[in-house]
mmCIF file of C-alpha atoms in Angstrom:
data_model
loop_
_atom_site.group_PDB
_atom_site.id
_atom_site.type_symbol
_atom_site.label_atom_id
_atom_site.label_comp_id
_atom_site.label_asym_id
_atom_site.label_seq_id
_atom_site.Cartn_x
_atom_site.Cartn_y
_atom_site.Cartn_z
ATOM 1 C CA MET A 496 70.000 -3.282 50.103
ATOM 2 C CA ASN A 497 71.410 -4.609 46.835
ATOM 3 C CA GLN A 498 72.542 -1.568 44.868
ATOM 4 C CA THR A 499 72.739 -3.288 41.503
ATOM 5 C CA ALA A 500 69.477 -5.199 41.301
ATOM 6 C CA LEU A 501 66.653 -3.469 43.106
ATOM 7 C CA SER A 502 63.237 -5.061 43.128
ATOM 8 C CA ARG A 503 60.437 -3.050 41.570
ATOM 9 C CA ARG A 504 58.807 -2.443 44.945
ATOM 10 C CA ALA A 505 62.068 -1.389 46.600
ATOM 11 C CA LEU A 506 63.002 0.862 43.698
ATOM 12 C CA ILE A 507 59.675 2.656 43.660
ATOM 13 C CA GLY A 508 59.895 3.202 47.394
ATOM 14 C CA ALA A 509 63.477 4.412 47.369
ATOM 15 C CA ALA A 510 62.994 6.628 44.340
ATOM 16 C CA GLY A 511 60.179 8.554 45.824
ATOM 17 C CA GLY A 512 58.013 6.843 48.396
ATOM 18 C CA LEU A 513 55.013 6.751 46.104
ATOM 19 C CA GLY A 514 52.568 6.434 48.948
ATOM 20 C CA LEU A 515 49.540 8.236 50.294
ATOM 21 C CA THR A 516 49.514 10.006 53.624
ATOM 22 C CA ALA A 517 46.602 8.462 55.458
ATOM 23 C CA ALA A 518 46.236 11.119 58.152
ATOM 24 C CA ILE A 519 44.504 14.280 56.973
ATOM 25 C CA GLY A 520 46.588 17.335 57.739
ATOM 26 C CA VAL A 521 49.604 15.320 58.876
ATOM 27 C CA SER A 522 52.715 14.290 56.996
ATOM 28 C CA GLY A 523 56.203 12.903 57.355
ATOM 29 C CA THR A 524 57.372 12.071 60.854
ATOM 30 C CA ALA A 525 54.220 13.751 62.171
ATOM 31 C CA ALA A 526 52.083 11.053 60.516
ATOM 32 C CA ALA A 527 54.061 8.260 62.104
ATOM 33 C CA ALA A 528 53.956 9.963 65.479
ATOM 34 C CA SER A 529 50.204 10.480 65.347
ATOM 35 C CA SER A 530 49.406 6.927 64.279
ATOM 36 C CA GLY A 531 52.071 5.122 66.273
ATOM 37 C CA GLN A 532 52.717 2.913 63.236
ATOM 38 C CA PRO A 533 55.005 3.402 60.212
ATOM 39 C CA ARG A 534 52.952 3.595 57.022
ATOM 40 C CA ASP A 535 53.598 1.617 53.866
ATOM 41 C CA VAL A 536 53.116 2.868 50.326
ATOM 42 C CA VAL A 537 49.715 2.640 48.641
ATOM 43 C CA LEU A 538 48.460 4.268 45.423
ATOM 44 C CA ASN A 539 44.963 4.454 43.987
ATOM 45 C CA THR A 540 44.461 2.570 40.734
ATOM 46 C CA ASP A 541 41.927 4.903 39.079
ATOM 47 C CA GLY A 542 43.994 8.078 38.704
ATOM 48 C CA ARG A 543 42.441 9.676 41.755
ATOM 49 C CA TYR A 544 43.978 10.288 45.168
ATOM 50 C CA PRO A 545 42.799 10.811 48.761
ATOM 51 C CA VAL A 546 41.768 14.357 49.685
ATOM 52 C CA ALA A 547 40.240 16.303 52.526
ATOM 53 C CA PRO A 548 36.959 18.101 51.738
ATOM 54 C CA LEU A 549 37.590 21.651 50.544
ATOM 55 C CA THR A 550 36.429 24.587 52.639
ATOM 56 C CA LYS A 551 37.243 27.100 49.868
ATOM 57 C CA GLU A 552 36.821 26.900 46.131
ATOM 58 C CA SER A 553 39.665 29.372 45.681
ATOM 59 C CA TRP A 554 42.430 30.649 47.942
ATOM 60 C CA THR A 555 45.448 32.972 47.866
ATOM 61 C CA LEU A 556 49.009 31.695 47.979
ATOM 62 C CA GLY A 557 51.621 34.185 49.151
ATOM 63 C CA VAL A 558 55.388 33.742 48.745
ATOM 64 C CA ALA A 559 57.439 35.875 51.125
ATOM 65 C CA GLN A 560 60.748 36.648 49.426
ATOM 66 C CA CYS A 561 62.783 37.782 52.419
ATOM 67 C CA ARG A 562 66.383 38.230 53.480
ATOM 68 C CA SER A 563 68.619 35.400 54.723
ATOM 69 C CA MET A 564 70.817 36.465 57.628
ATOM 70 C CA PRO A 565 73.073 33.913 59.362
ATOM 71 C CA VAL A 566 72.751 33.742 63.115
ATOM 72 C CA ASP A 567 75.724 35.337 64.880
ATOM 73 C CA LEU A 568 77.580 32.511 66.609
ATOM 74 C CA ASN A 569 78.715 34.946 69.314
ATOM 75 C CA ARG A 570 75.134 35.909 70.182
ATOM 76 C CA VAL A 571 73.030 33.000 69.031
ATOM 77 C CA GLU A 572 69.817 33.516 70.965
ATOM 78 C CA ALA A 573 69.671 37.266 70.381
ATOM 79 C CA SER A 574 70.410 37.161 66.650
ATOM 80 C CA ARG A 575 68.109 34.188 66.064
ATOM 81 C CA ARG A 576 65.398 36.173 67.819
ATOM 82 C CA GLU A 577 66.126 39.149 65.547
ATOM 83 C CA ASN A 578 65.586 36.923 62.505
ATOM 84 C CA LEU A 579 62.388 35.534 64.007
ATOM 85 C CA ASN A 580 61.124 39.043 64.774
ATOM 86 C CA HIS A 581 61.825 40.070 61.183
ATOM 87 C CA MET A 582 59.882 37.057 59.905
ATOM 88 C CA ILE A 583 56.962 37.846 62.216
ATOM 89 C CA GLY A 584 57.028 41.449 61.031
ATOM 90 C CA LEU A 585 56.721 40.253 57.440
ATOM 91 C CA ILE A 586 53.724 38.111 58.375
ATOM 92 C CA ASP A 587 52.084 41.259 59.748
ATOM 93 C CA ALA A 588 53.134 43.195 56.642
ATOM 94 C CA ALA A 589 51.322 40.669 54.434
ATOM 95 C CA PHE A 590 48.080 41.895 56.046
ATOM 96 C CA ALA A 591 48.954 45.575 56.303
ATOM 97 C CA PHE A 592 46.472 46.594 53.595
ATOM 98 C CA GLY A 593 43.616 44.231 54.360
ATOM 99 C CA ALA A 594 43.149 40.690 53.164
ATOM 100 C CA GLY A 595 46.393 38.775 52.902
ATOM 101 C CA PRO A 596 47.191 35.254 51.721
ATOM 102 C CA ASP A 597 45.570 32.077 52.987
ATOM 103 C CA LEU A 598 48.991 30.431 52.981
ATOM 104 C CA LEU A 599 52.250 32.348 53.485
ATOM 105 C CA PHE A 600 55.378 30.582 52.292
ATOM 106 C CA PHE A 601 58.972 31.463 53.321
ATOM 107 C CA HIS A 602 62.317 30.216 52.002
ATOM 108 C CA GLU A 603 64.707 27.621 53.394
ATOM 109 C CA PHE A 604 66.372 29.513 56.269
ATOM 110 C CA PRO A 605 64.499 32.661 57.408
ATOM 111 C CA ILE A 606 65.243 32.018 61.107
ATOM 112 C CA THR A 607 68.797 30.639 61.131
ATOM 113 C CA GLY A 608 70.218 31.829 57.835
ATOM 114 C CA PHE A 609 73.105 29.997 56.177
ATOM 115 C CA GLY A 610 76.592 30.669 57.522
ATOM 116 C CA ALA A 611 79.813 30.550 55.534
ATOM 117 C CA GLY A 612 82.115 27.956 57.046
ATOM 118 C CA TRP A 613 79.656 26.690 59.628
ATOM 119 C CA THR A 614 80.463 23.274 61.078
ATOM 120 C CA ARG A 615 77.898 20.703 62.135
ATOM 121 C CA LYS A 616 78.349 21.856 65.745
ATOM 122 C CA ASP A 617 77.647 25.419 64.615
ATOM 123 C CA VAL A 618 74.490 24.354 62.787
ATOM 124 C CA LEU A 619 73.282 22.412 65.826
ATOM 125 C CA LYS A 620 73.974 25.510 67.918
ATOM 126 C CA VAL A 621 71.849 27.822 65.756
ATOM 127 C CA ALA A 622 69.183 25.216 64.855
ATOM 128 C CA ILE A 623 65.667 25.298 66.254
ATOM 129 C CA GLU A 624 63.546 22.509 67.678
ATOM 130 C CA ILE A 625 60.161 21.679 66.147
ATOM 131 C CA PRO A 626 58.021 22.233 68.123
ATOM 132 C CA GLY A 627 59.878 24.891 70.060
ATOM 133 C CA ALA A 628 59.912 28.543 71.041
ATOM 134 C CA GLU A 629 60.140 29.750 67.444
ATOM 135 C CA THR A 630 57.276 27.632 66.151
ATOM 136 C CA GLU A 631 55.148 28.791 69.081
ATOM 137 C CA GLU A 632 55.626 32.419 68.054
ATOM 138 C CA ILE A 633 54.828 31.646 64.418
ATOM 139 C CA ALA A 634 51.788 29.616 65.500
ATOM 140 C CA LYS A 635 50.408 32.686 67.268
ATOM 141 C CA LYS A 636 50.487 34.571 63.959
ATOM 142 C CA ALA A 637 48.897 31.653 62.127
ATOM 143 C CA ARG A 638 46.025 31.743 64.622
ATOM 144 C CA GLN A 639 45.798 35.550 64.551
ATOM 145 C CA TYR A 640 45.320 35.677 60.784
ATOM 146 C CA GLY A 641 43.762 32.251 60.294
ATOM 147 C CA ILE A 642 46.410 31.178 57.775
ATOM 148 C CA TYR A 643 48.830 28.399 56.939
ATOM 149 C CA ILE A 644 52.524 29.291 57.326
ATOM 150 C CA VAL A 645 55.305 27.265 55.673
ATOM 151 C CA PHE A 646 59.027 27.814 56.265
ATOM 152 C CA GLY A 647 62.330 25.968 56.281
ATOM 153 C CA SER A 648 64.980 25.852 58.982
ATOM 154 C CA TYR A 649 67.984 24.054 60.327
ATOM 155 C CA ALA A 650 66.603 21.886 63.109
ATOM 156 C CA ARG A 651 67.583 19.528 65.909
ATOM 157 C CA ASP A 652 65.604 16.405 66.771
ATOM 158 C CA PRO A 653 66.091 14.499 70.057
ATOM 159 C CA ASP A 654 65.333 11.284 68.170
ATOM 160 C CA TRP A 655 68.373 11.982 65.975
ATOM 161 C CA PRO A 656 71.095 13.231 68.354
ATOM 162 C CA GLY A 657 74.092 14.777 66.624
ATOM 163 C CA HIS A 658 72.370 15.034 63.237
ATOM 164 C CA ALA A 659 71.893 18.497 61.716
ATOM 165 C CA LEU A 660 68.611 18.488 59.808
ATOM 166 C CA SER A 661 67.006 20.715 57.189
ATOM 167 C CA ILE A 662 63.275 20.690 57.918
ATOM 168 C CA THR A 663 60.340 22.364 56.164
ATOM 169 C CA THR A 664 57.468 23.001 58.557
ATOM 170 C CA MET A 665 53.787 23.679 57.936
ATOM 171 C CA ILE A 666 51.660 25.301 60.637
ATOM 172 C CA GLY A 667 47.882 25.371 60.228
ATOM 173 C CA PRO A 668 45.369 28.166 60.925
ATOM 174 C CA ASP A 669 44.749 26.698 64.377
ATOM 175 C CA GLY A 670 48.445 26.971 65.219
ATOM 176 C CA LYS A 671 49.068 23.240 65.100
ATOM 177 C CA ILE A 672 52.091 21.795 63.314
ATOM 178 C CA LEU A 673 50.740 19.831 60.356
ATOM 179 C CA ALA A 674 54.058 18.716 58.904
ATOM 180 C CA ARG A 675 57.770 18.838 59.620
ATOM 181 C CA ASP A 676 59.327 17.262 56.559
ATOM 182 C CA TRP A 677 62.971 16.313 56.214
ATOM 183 C CA LYS A 678 64.903 17.241 53.112
ATOM 184 C CA ALA A 679 64.837 14.102 50.953
ATOM 185 C CA ARG A 680 68.421 14.293 49.733
ATOM 186 C CA ASN A 681 71.448 16.527 49.226
ATOM 187 C CA ILE A 682 73.243 16.509 45.923
ATOM 188 C CA LYS A 683 76.671 14.859 46.131
ATOM 189 C CA GLY A 684 79.745 14.827 43.950
ATOM 190 C CA VAL A 685 79.331 18.291 42.405
ATOM 191 C CA PHE A 686 81.871 20.272 44.452
ATOM 192 C CA GLY A 687 85.047 18.778 43.018
ATOM 193 C CA GLY A 688 85.480 16.303 45.859
ATOM 194 C CA GLU A 689 86.846 18.920 48.250
ATOM 195 C CA ILE A 690 83.631 19.648 50.133
ATOM 196 C CA GLU A 691 80.207 18.064 50.511
ATOM 197 C CA LEU A 692 77.067 19.053 52.391
ATOM 198 C CA PHE A 693 76.906 17.533 55.863
ATOM 199 C CA THR A 694 73.269 17.962 56.873
ATOM 200 C CA THR A 695 71.510 14.619 57.292
ATOM 201 C CA THR A 696 68.777 13.912 54.757
ATOM 202 C CA ILE A 697 66.385 10.984 54.434
ATOM 203 C CA TYR A 698 68.620 9.344 51.827
ATOM 204 C CA ASP A 699 71.610 9.553 54.170
ATOM 205 C CA VAL A 700 69.871 7.398 56.803
ATOM 206 C CA LEU A 701 67.210 5.797 54.628
ATOM 207 C CA ASP A 702 66.894 2.381 56.286
ATOM 208 C CA ARG A 703 66.635 3.767 59.795
ATOM 209 C CA PHE A 704 64.230 6.490 58.674
ATOM 210 C CA VAL A 705 61.928 3.914 57.083
ATOM 211 C CA GLU A 706 62.139 1.689 60.140
ATOM 212 C CA MET A 707 61.055 4.601 62.345
ATOM 213 C CA TYR A 708 58.471 6.312 60.138
ATOM 214 C CA GLY A 709 57.584 4.016 57.208
ATOM 215 C CA ARG A 710 58.064 4.362 53.461
ATOM 216 C CA ASP A 711 55.103 6.695 53.106
ATOM 217 C CA ALA A 712 56.965 9.341 55.122
ATOM 218 C CA ILE A 713 59.752 9.622 52.532
ATOM 219 C CA LEU A 714 57.766 12.027 50.349
ATOM 220 C CA PRO A 715 54.653 13.067 52.271
ATOM 221 C CA VAL A 716 51.601 14.891 50.982
ATOM 222 C CA VAL A 717 49.505 16.908 53.434
ATOM 223 C CA GLN A 718 45.774 16.672 52.833
ATOM 224 C CA THR A 719 44.308 20.003 53.960
ATOM 225 C CA PRO A 720 40.944 21.782 53.477
ATOM 226 C CA ILE A 721 42.608 24.063 50.892
ATOM 227 C CA GLY A 722 44.153 21.227 48.883
ATOM 228 C CA ASN A 723 46.857 18.582 48.912
ATOM 229 C CA LEU A 724 50.147 20.306 49.721
ATOM 230 C CA ALA A 725 53.732 19.048 49.456
ATOM 231 C CA MET A 726 56.982 20.726 50.496
ATOM 232 C CA SER A 727 60.586 20.250 49.407
ATOM 233 C CA SER A 728 63.979 21.961 49.383
ATOM 234 C CA VAL A 729 65.381 19.522 46.792
ATOM 235 C CA GLN A 730 66.516 20.912 43.433
ATOM 236 C CA ARG A 731 67.023 19.191 40.068
ATOM 237 C CA GLU A 732 65.475 15.796 40.674
ATOM 238 C CA PRO A 733 62.193 15.745 38.741
ATOM 239 C CA GLU A 734 61.436 12.162 39.752
ATOM 240 C CA LEU A 735 60.794 13.312 43.326
ATOM 241 C CA PHE A 736 58.130 15.766 42.211
ATOM 242 C CA ARG A 737 56.600 13.247 39.820
ATOM 243 C CA ALA A 738 56.277 10.939 42.817
ATOM 244 C CA LEU A 739 54.626 13.655 44.905
ATOM 245 C CA ALA A 740 52.166 14.333 42.103
ATOM 246 C CA MET A 741 51.392 10.620 41.830
ATOM 247 C CA LYS A 742 50.649 10.652 45.555
ATOM 248 C CA GLY A 743 48.164 13.471 44.988
ATOM 249 C CA ALA A 744 50.110 16.693 45.524
ATOM 250 C CA GLU A 745 48.164 19.564 43.965
ATOM 251 C CA VAL A 746 50.374 22.444 45.136
ATOM 252 C CA ILE A 747 54.112 21.854 45.587
ATOM 253 C CA LEU A 748 55.969 24.379 47.754
ATOM 254 C CA ARG A 749 59.699 24.441 46.995
ATOM 255 C CA THR A 750 62.209 26.350 49.117
ATOM 256 C CA ALA A 751 65.601 27.655 48.051
ATOM 257 C CA THR A 752 68.432 29.779 49.409
ATOM 258 C CA GLY A 753 71.083 31.210 47.137
ATOM 259 C CA GLY A 754 69.260 30.569 43.886
ATOM 260 C CA PHE A 755 67.534 27.923 41.797
ATOM 261 C CA VAL A 756 66.884 27.108 38.130
ATOM 262 C CA PRO A 757 63.512 28.544 37.002
ATOM 263 C CA THR A 758 63.178 25.857 34.325
ATOM 264 C CA ASP A 759 63.333 23.203 37.036
ATOM 265 C CA ILE A 760 60.425 24.830 38.879
ATOM 266 C CA ALA A 761 58.373 25.396 35.721
ATOM 267 C CA ALA A 762 58.923 21.793 34.649
ATOM 268 C CA THR A 763 57.536 20.536 37.948
ATOM 269 C CA SER A 764 54.250 22.195 37.047
ATOM 270 C CA LEU A 765 54.305 21.416 33.336
ATOM 271 C CA TYR A 766 55.149 17.724 33.571
ATOM 272 C CA ASN A 767 52.764 17.026 36.459
ATOM 273 C CA SER A 768 49.960 19.557 35.805
ATOM 274 C CA VAL A 769 50.179 20.976 39.323
ATOM 275 C CA TYR A 770 50.770 24.362 40.921
ATOM 276 C CA THR A 771 54.358 24.982 42.045
ATOM 277 C CA ALA A 772 55.750 27.844 44.122
ATOM 278 C CA ILE A 773 59.401 28.680 44.746
ATOM 279 C CA ALA A 774 60.511 30.832 47.689
ATOM 280 C CA ASN A 775 64.048 32.200 47.378
ATOM 281 C CA ASN A 776 65.911 34.678 49.554
ATOM 282 C CA ALA A 777 65.964 38.405 48.862
ATOM 283 C CA VAL A 778 68.954 40.740 48.738
ATOM 284 C CA SER A 779 70.461 40.459 52.225
ATOM 285 C CA PRO A 780 72.524 43.491 53.341
ATOM 286 C CA GLY A 781 74.998 42.613 56.058
ATOM 287 C CA SER A 782 75.240 38.934 55.207
ATOM 288 C CA PRO A 783 78.724 37.364 54.766
ATOM 289 C CA PHE A 784 78.031 36.911 51.037
ATOM 290 C CA PHE A 785 77.574 39.432 48.240
ATOM 291 C CA GLU A 786 74.223 41.005 49.027
ATOM 292 C CA ASP A 787 72.568 40.105 45.723
ATOM 293 C CA SER A 788 74.120 36.661 45.182
ATOM 294 C CA ASN A 789 71.435 34.661 43.346
ATOM 295 C CA ALA A 790 68.691 36.579 45.142
ATOM 296 C CA GLY A 791 65.107 36.967 43.947
ATOM 297 C CA GLY A 792 63.035 35.163 41.356
ATOM 298 C CA SER A 793 60.430 33.808 43.782
ATOM 299 C CA ALA A 794 57.409 32.764 41.746
ATOM 300 C CA ILE A 795 54.195 30.779 41.432
ATOM 301 C CA TYR A 796 53.664 28.580 38.374
ATOM 302 C CA GLY A 797 50.391 27.240 37.019
ATOM 303 C CA PRO A 798 49.679 23.681 35.848
ATOM 304 C CA ASP A 799 50.743 24.642 32.309
ATOM 305 C CA GLY A 800 54.254 25.528 33.487
ATOM 306 C CA GLU A 801 53.755 29.256 32.946
ATOM 307 C CA PRO A 802 54.391 31.772 35.766
ATOM 308 C CA ILE A 803 51.225 33.329 37.130
ATOM 309 C CA ALA A 804 53.102 35.572 39.583
ATOM 310 C CA ILE A 805 56.796 36.370 39.885
ATOM 311 C CA ALA A 806 58.915 38.734 41.995
ATOM 312 C CA LYS A 807 59.625 41.952 40.130
ATOM 313 C CA SER A 808 62.861 42.650 41.998
ATOM 314 C CA PRO A 809 65.430 40.789 44.145
ATOM 315 C CA ASN A 810 64.392 42.844 47.186
ATOM 316 C CA GLU A 811 62.041 41.740 49.927
ATOM 317 C CA THR A 812 58.588 41.404 48.437
ATOM 318 C CA LEU A 813 55.362 39.425 48.553
ATOM 319 C CA VAL A 814 54.317 37.377 45.512
ATOM 320 C CA MET A 815 50.653 36.363 45.476
ATOM 321 C CA ALA A 816 48.301 34.398 43.217
ATOM 322 C CA ARG A 817 44.874 32.818 43.462
ATOM 323 C CA ILE A 818 44.646 29.013 43.390
ATOM 324 C CA PRO A 819 41.237 27.901 41.995
ATOM 325 C CA ILE A 820 41.505 24.598 43.805
ATOM 326 C CA GLY A 821 37.875 23.525 43.366
ATOM 327 C CA ALA A 822 37.827 23.786 39.587
ATOM 328 C CA PHE A 823 41.342 22.368 39.386
ATOM 329 C CA ARG A 824 40.520 19.313 41.489
ATOM 330 C CA ALA A 825 37.376 18.575 39.505
ATOM 331 C CA ARG A 826 39.444 17.767 36.424
ATOM 332 C CA HIS A 827 42.845 16.856 37.881
ATOM 333 C CA ARG A 828 44.192 13.303 38.092
ATOM 334 C CA GLN A 829 47.547 11.654 38.727
ATOM 335 C CA PRO A 830 50.175 12.248 36.019
ATOM 336 C CA THR A 831 49.832 9.989 32.999
ATOM 337 C CA ILE A 832 52.993 7.909 32.670
ATOM 338 C CA HIS A 833 53.911 4.545 31.107
ATOM 339 C CA PRO A 834 56.318 2.827 33.511
ATOM 340 C CA GLN A 835 56.303 -0.443 31.563
ATOM 341 C CA LEU A 836 58.409 1.331 28.929
ATOM 342 C CA TYR A 837 61.258 2.226 31.286
ATOM 343 C CA MET A 838 60.913 0.225 34.502
ATOM 344 C CA ASP A 839 63.657 -2.136 33.351
ATOM 345 C CA VAL A 840 66.003 0.836 33.025
ATOM 346 C CA LEU A 841 65.106 2.122 36.485
ATOM 347 C CA ASN A 842 65.470 -1.350 37.998
ATOM 348 C CA GLY A 843 68.943 -1.629 36.496
ATOM 349 C CA TYR A 844 70.160 1.798 37.556
ATOM 350 C CA THR A 845 72.876 2.128 40.220
ATOM 351 C CA PRO A 846 72.954 5.484 42.072
ATOM 352 C CA ARG A 847 76.337 7.192 42.145
ATOM 353 C CA PHE A 848 76.208 7.288 45.951
ATOM 354 C CA PRO A 849 74.325 4.600 47.924
ATOM 355 C CA PRO A 850 71.925 5.513 50.740
ATOM 356 C CA ASN A 851 72.657 5.287 54.475
ATOM 357 C CA LEU A 852 76.137 6.847 54.340
ATOM 358 C CA PHE A 853 75.489 8.929 57.471
ATOM 359 C CA SER A 854 74.140 5.995 59.475
ATOM 360 C CA THR A 855 77.557 5.110 60.884
ATOM 361 C CA TYR A 856 79.439 8.409 60.553
ATOM 362 C CA VAL A 857 78.250 12.021 60.571
ATOM 363 C CA PRO A 858 80.772 14.495 59.083
ATOM 364 C CA SER A 859 81.835 17.435 61.218
ATOM 365 C CA ASP A 860 82.014 20.064 58.456
ATOM 366 C CA LEU A 861 82.061 20.608 54.692
ATOM 367 C CA LYS A 862 85.676 19.463 54.261
ATOM 368 C CA ASP A 863 85.222 16.444 56.490
ATOM 369 C CA ALA A 864 82.149 15.493 54.459
ATOM 370 C CA GLY A 865 84.220 15.814 51.284
ATOM 371 C CA ARG A 866 86.942 13.601 52.720
ATOM 372 C CA TYR A 867 84.482 11.004 54.000
ATOM 373 C CA LEU A 868 82.455 10.769 50.794
ATOM 374 C CA ARG A 869 85.406 10.898 48.387
ATOM 375 C CA ASP A 870 85.679 7.119 48.100
ATOM 376 C CA LYS A 871 82.023 6.274 48.745
ATOM 377 C CA GLY A 872 80.823 6.745 45.171
ATOM 378 C CA VAL A 873 80.407 3.540 43.191
ATOM 379 C CA TRP A 874 80.793 5.054 39.721
ATOM 380 C CA LYS A 875 84.224 4.912 38.115
#
């Protein structure tokens, strides 16, 4: 791909995959797998977007702010199971006093945690498979309570041997996996050149990803009977969330671990007139980091960018809010933008790091990633 003169169609696709998931209740690689064909990008021209019929006019979103404990590399299966059991216990706790949420949303790594100094081999060792034993256990709880459950995790995929992935998964009330969405990109060039993140994102293998799953899978939207849902663990790239809103996302579920910028989350709602939730980790006693490092702040924001529910402490807690999806959808449309004013600028922009850098080499650890990427930036 020419990095200095992108066509309008290529730019729009690469910047956000401004497409519409055609399969109701399926997104990302799941959509491609169910259809057998990669999907191209299509947008409605009247401000509307495809939806599934609603089964509820209003529903409850719950954000589970929970600990993040790294799997013990000396006892991987046992400690991963301990994390899973803790997560399952919190699902039960959400219903301890009667009616719980219709959708329960966890942070980026409730099952595997994030380990200081982990190599790619370590991540692949602690990672789960989707579907797998862990998703089966979570699916049982989804069926028991009749809820959607969303969570992030390090994951392995047999279609991508050797690649350590960060996947956000959505399981429906029937226990079926509705989405398993890759992280769209990692930020590069912000760690002084000494280290870089080594998990493989869509941007890191963009051409192959599109060949396998289609452009529509880059930023998928899941059309469910409680609304159009989108998931992401990306921070500080508002264009991605604008693209999701243009595709019809009504509720955007954003995961974090180790902190986030509240303004970034609020702006997602304000600029796109959508609901946005952020799930961060809680204080985590016994982790290899300071227990309260950037913990807490999990929240749900309304379409005006104001918080409608926010964690009152950095400890483990449940944040809940009602989403009046019926009334919202009746008046909601795609964001109003004027691309003719700035498309020339976007067409002329050269990203600091090109895509596909992990297509031929996958770094072994943070330092190796820093070494490998040090001379791959095209900015001077």
